[in-house]
Coordinates of C-alpha atoms in Angstrom, one line a residue:
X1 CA 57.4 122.8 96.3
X2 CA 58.7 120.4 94.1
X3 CA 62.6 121.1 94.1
X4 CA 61.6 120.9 98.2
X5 CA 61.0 117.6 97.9
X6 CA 63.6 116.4 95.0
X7 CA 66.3 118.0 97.5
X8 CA 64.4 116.0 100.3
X9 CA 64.9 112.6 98.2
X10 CA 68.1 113.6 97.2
X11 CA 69.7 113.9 100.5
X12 CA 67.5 111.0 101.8
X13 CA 69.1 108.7 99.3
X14 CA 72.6 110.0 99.7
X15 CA 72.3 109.5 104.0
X16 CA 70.6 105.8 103.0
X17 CA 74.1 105.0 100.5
X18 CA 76.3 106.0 102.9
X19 CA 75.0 104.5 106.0
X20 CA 74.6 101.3 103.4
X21 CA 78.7 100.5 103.7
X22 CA 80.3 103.7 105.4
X23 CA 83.5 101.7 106.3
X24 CA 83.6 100.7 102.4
X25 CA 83.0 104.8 101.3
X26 CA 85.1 106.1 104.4
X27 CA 87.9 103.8 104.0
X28 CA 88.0 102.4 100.5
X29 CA 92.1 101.4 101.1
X30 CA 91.2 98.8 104.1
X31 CA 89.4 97.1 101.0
X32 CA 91.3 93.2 101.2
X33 CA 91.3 92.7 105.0
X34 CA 90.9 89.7 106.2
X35 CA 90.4 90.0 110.1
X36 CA 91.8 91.9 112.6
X37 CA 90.7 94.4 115.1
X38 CA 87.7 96.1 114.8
X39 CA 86.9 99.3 114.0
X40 CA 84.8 100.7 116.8
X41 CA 83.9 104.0 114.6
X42 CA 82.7 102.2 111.7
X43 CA 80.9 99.5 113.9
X44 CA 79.5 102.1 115.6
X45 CA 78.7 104.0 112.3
X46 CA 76.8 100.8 111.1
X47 CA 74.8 100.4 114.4
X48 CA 73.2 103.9 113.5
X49 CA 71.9 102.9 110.5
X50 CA 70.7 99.7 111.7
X51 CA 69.0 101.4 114.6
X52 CA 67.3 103.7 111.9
X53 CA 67.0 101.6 109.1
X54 CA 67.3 98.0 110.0
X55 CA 67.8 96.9 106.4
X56 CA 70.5 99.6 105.0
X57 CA 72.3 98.9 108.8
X58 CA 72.1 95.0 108.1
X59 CA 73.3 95.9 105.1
X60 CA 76.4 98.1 106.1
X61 CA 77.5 95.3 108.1
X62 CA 77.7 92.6 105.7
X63 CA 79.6 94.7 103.0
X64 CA 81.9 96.1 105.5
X65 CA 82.8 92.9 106.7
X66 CA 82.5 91.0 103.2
X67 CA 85.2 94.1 102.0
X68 CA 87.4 94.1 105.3
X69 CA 86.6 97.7 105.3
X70 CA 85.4 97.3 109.3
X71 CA 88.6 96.7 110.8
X72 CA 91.8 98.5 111.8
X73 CA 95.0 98.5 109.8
X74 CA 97.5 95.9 110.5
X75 CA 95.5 94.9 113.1
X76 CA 95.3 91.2 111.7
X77 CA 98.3 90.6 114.2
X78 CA 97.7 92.3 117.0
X79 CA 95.6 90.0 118.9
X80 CA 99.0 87.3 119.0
X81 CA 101.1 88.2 121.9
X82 CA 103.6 85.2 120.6
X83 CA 107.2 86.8 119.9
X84 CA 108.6 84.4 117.4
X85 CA 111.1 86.7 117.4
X86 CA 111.4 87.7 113.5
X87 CA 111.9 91.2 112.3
X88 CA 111.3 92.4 109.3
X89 CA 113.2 95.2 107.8
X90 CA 112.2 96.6 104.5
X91 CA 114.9 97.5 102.0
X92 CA 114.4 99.9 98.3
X93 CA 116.5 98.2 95.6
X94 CA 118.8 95.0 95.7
X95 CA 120.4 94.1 99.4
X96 CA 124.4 93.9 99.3
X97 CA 126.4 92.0 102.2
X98 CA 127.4 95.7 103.4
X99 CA 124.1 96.9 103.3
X100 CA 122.5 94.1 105.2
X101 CA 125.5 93.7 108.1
X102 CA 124.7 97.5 108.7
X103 CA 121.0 96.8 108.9
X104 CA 121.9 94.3 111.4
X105 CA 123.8 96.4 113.4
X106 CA 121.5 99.4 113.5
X107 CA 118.7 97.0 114.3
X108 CA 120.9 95.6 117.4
X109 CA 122.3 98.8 118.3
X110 CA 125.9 98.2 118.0
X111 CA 128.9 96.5 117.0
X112 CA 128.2 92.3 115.7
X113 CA 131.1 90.1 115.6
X114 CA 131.0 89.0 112.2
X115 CA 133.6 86.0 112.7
X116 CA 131.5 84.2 114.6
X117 CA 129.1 83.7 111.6
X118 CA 128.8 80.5 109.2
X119 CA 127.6 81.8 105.7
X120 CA 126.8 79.7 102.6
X121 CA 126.2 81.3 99.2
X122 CA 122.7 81.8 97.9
X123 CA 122.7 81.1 94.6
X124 CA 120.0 78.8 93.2
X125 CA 117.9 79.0 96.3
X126 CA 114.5 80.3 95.8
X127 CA 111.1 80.2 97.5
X128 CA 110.4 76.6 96.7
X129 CA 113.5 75.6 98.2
X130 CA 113.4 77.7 101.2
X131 CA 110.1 76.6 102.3
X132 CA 110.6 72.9 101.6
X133 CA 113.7 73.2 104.3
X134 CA 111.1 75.1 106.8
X135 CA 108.9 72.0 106.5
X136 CA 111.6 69.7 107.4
X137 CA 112.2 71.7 110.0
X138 CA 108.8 71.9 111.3
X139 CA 108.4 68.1 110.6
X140 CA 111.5 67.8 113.1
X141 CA 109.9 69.2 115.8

């Protein structure tokens, strides 16, 4: 009778901690987010448990959103439909002039006329410097 009941408490408590923050335990890399989409499973997840247990369900909510753990990867985006127009292409290792033209051309689909383009040398620009000259820019406008 007793080991009825322990097992009874046992899975009782384990049901109560994961309802508690079940985006946080099912999803512990979305930990971070900031915003996004969300996460119709886990919101739905977290209704259940404040439907049964209003305070463990309250509770689920507020970590899962405190974490980020209730919304969708790379969702954070998604709700801009603004094309500025920027790609990003991600590169392993250091990024020659070879490699990078025939990133450009694979990402165009073809052939670029390289003569047509004005190049300056990098050297001694860094992060500071490049987003000072985006300020100006912006400032411009």
């Amino acid at each position: 009778m007793k080991s009825k009941s322990l097992l009874k408490a046992a899975v009782s408590v384990t049901l109560i901690l994961h309802l508690t923050a079940c985006g946080t335990l099912l999803y512990p890399e979305r930990k971070g987010q900031t915003g996004g989409r969300i996460d119709a499973g886990v919101a739905a997840l977290n209704g259940v448990g404040l439907l049964l247990f209003v305070i463990p369900g309250l509770i689920a909510y507020a970590v899962d959103f405190n974490n980020g753990t209730i919304y969708l990867p790379n969702s954070a985006n998604a709700d801009t439909d603004e094309d500025d127009g920027l790609y990003t292409i991600k590169v392993d290792g250091p990024l020659t002039k070879d490699e990078s033209r025939r990133l450009i051309e694979d990402h165009v689909g073809g052939p670029v006329d390289w003569s047509q383009l004005q190049t300056r040398s990098m050297e001694g620009v860094n992060a500071d410097s490049i987003t000072a000259s985006l300020n100006k820019v912006q400032e411009a406008r």
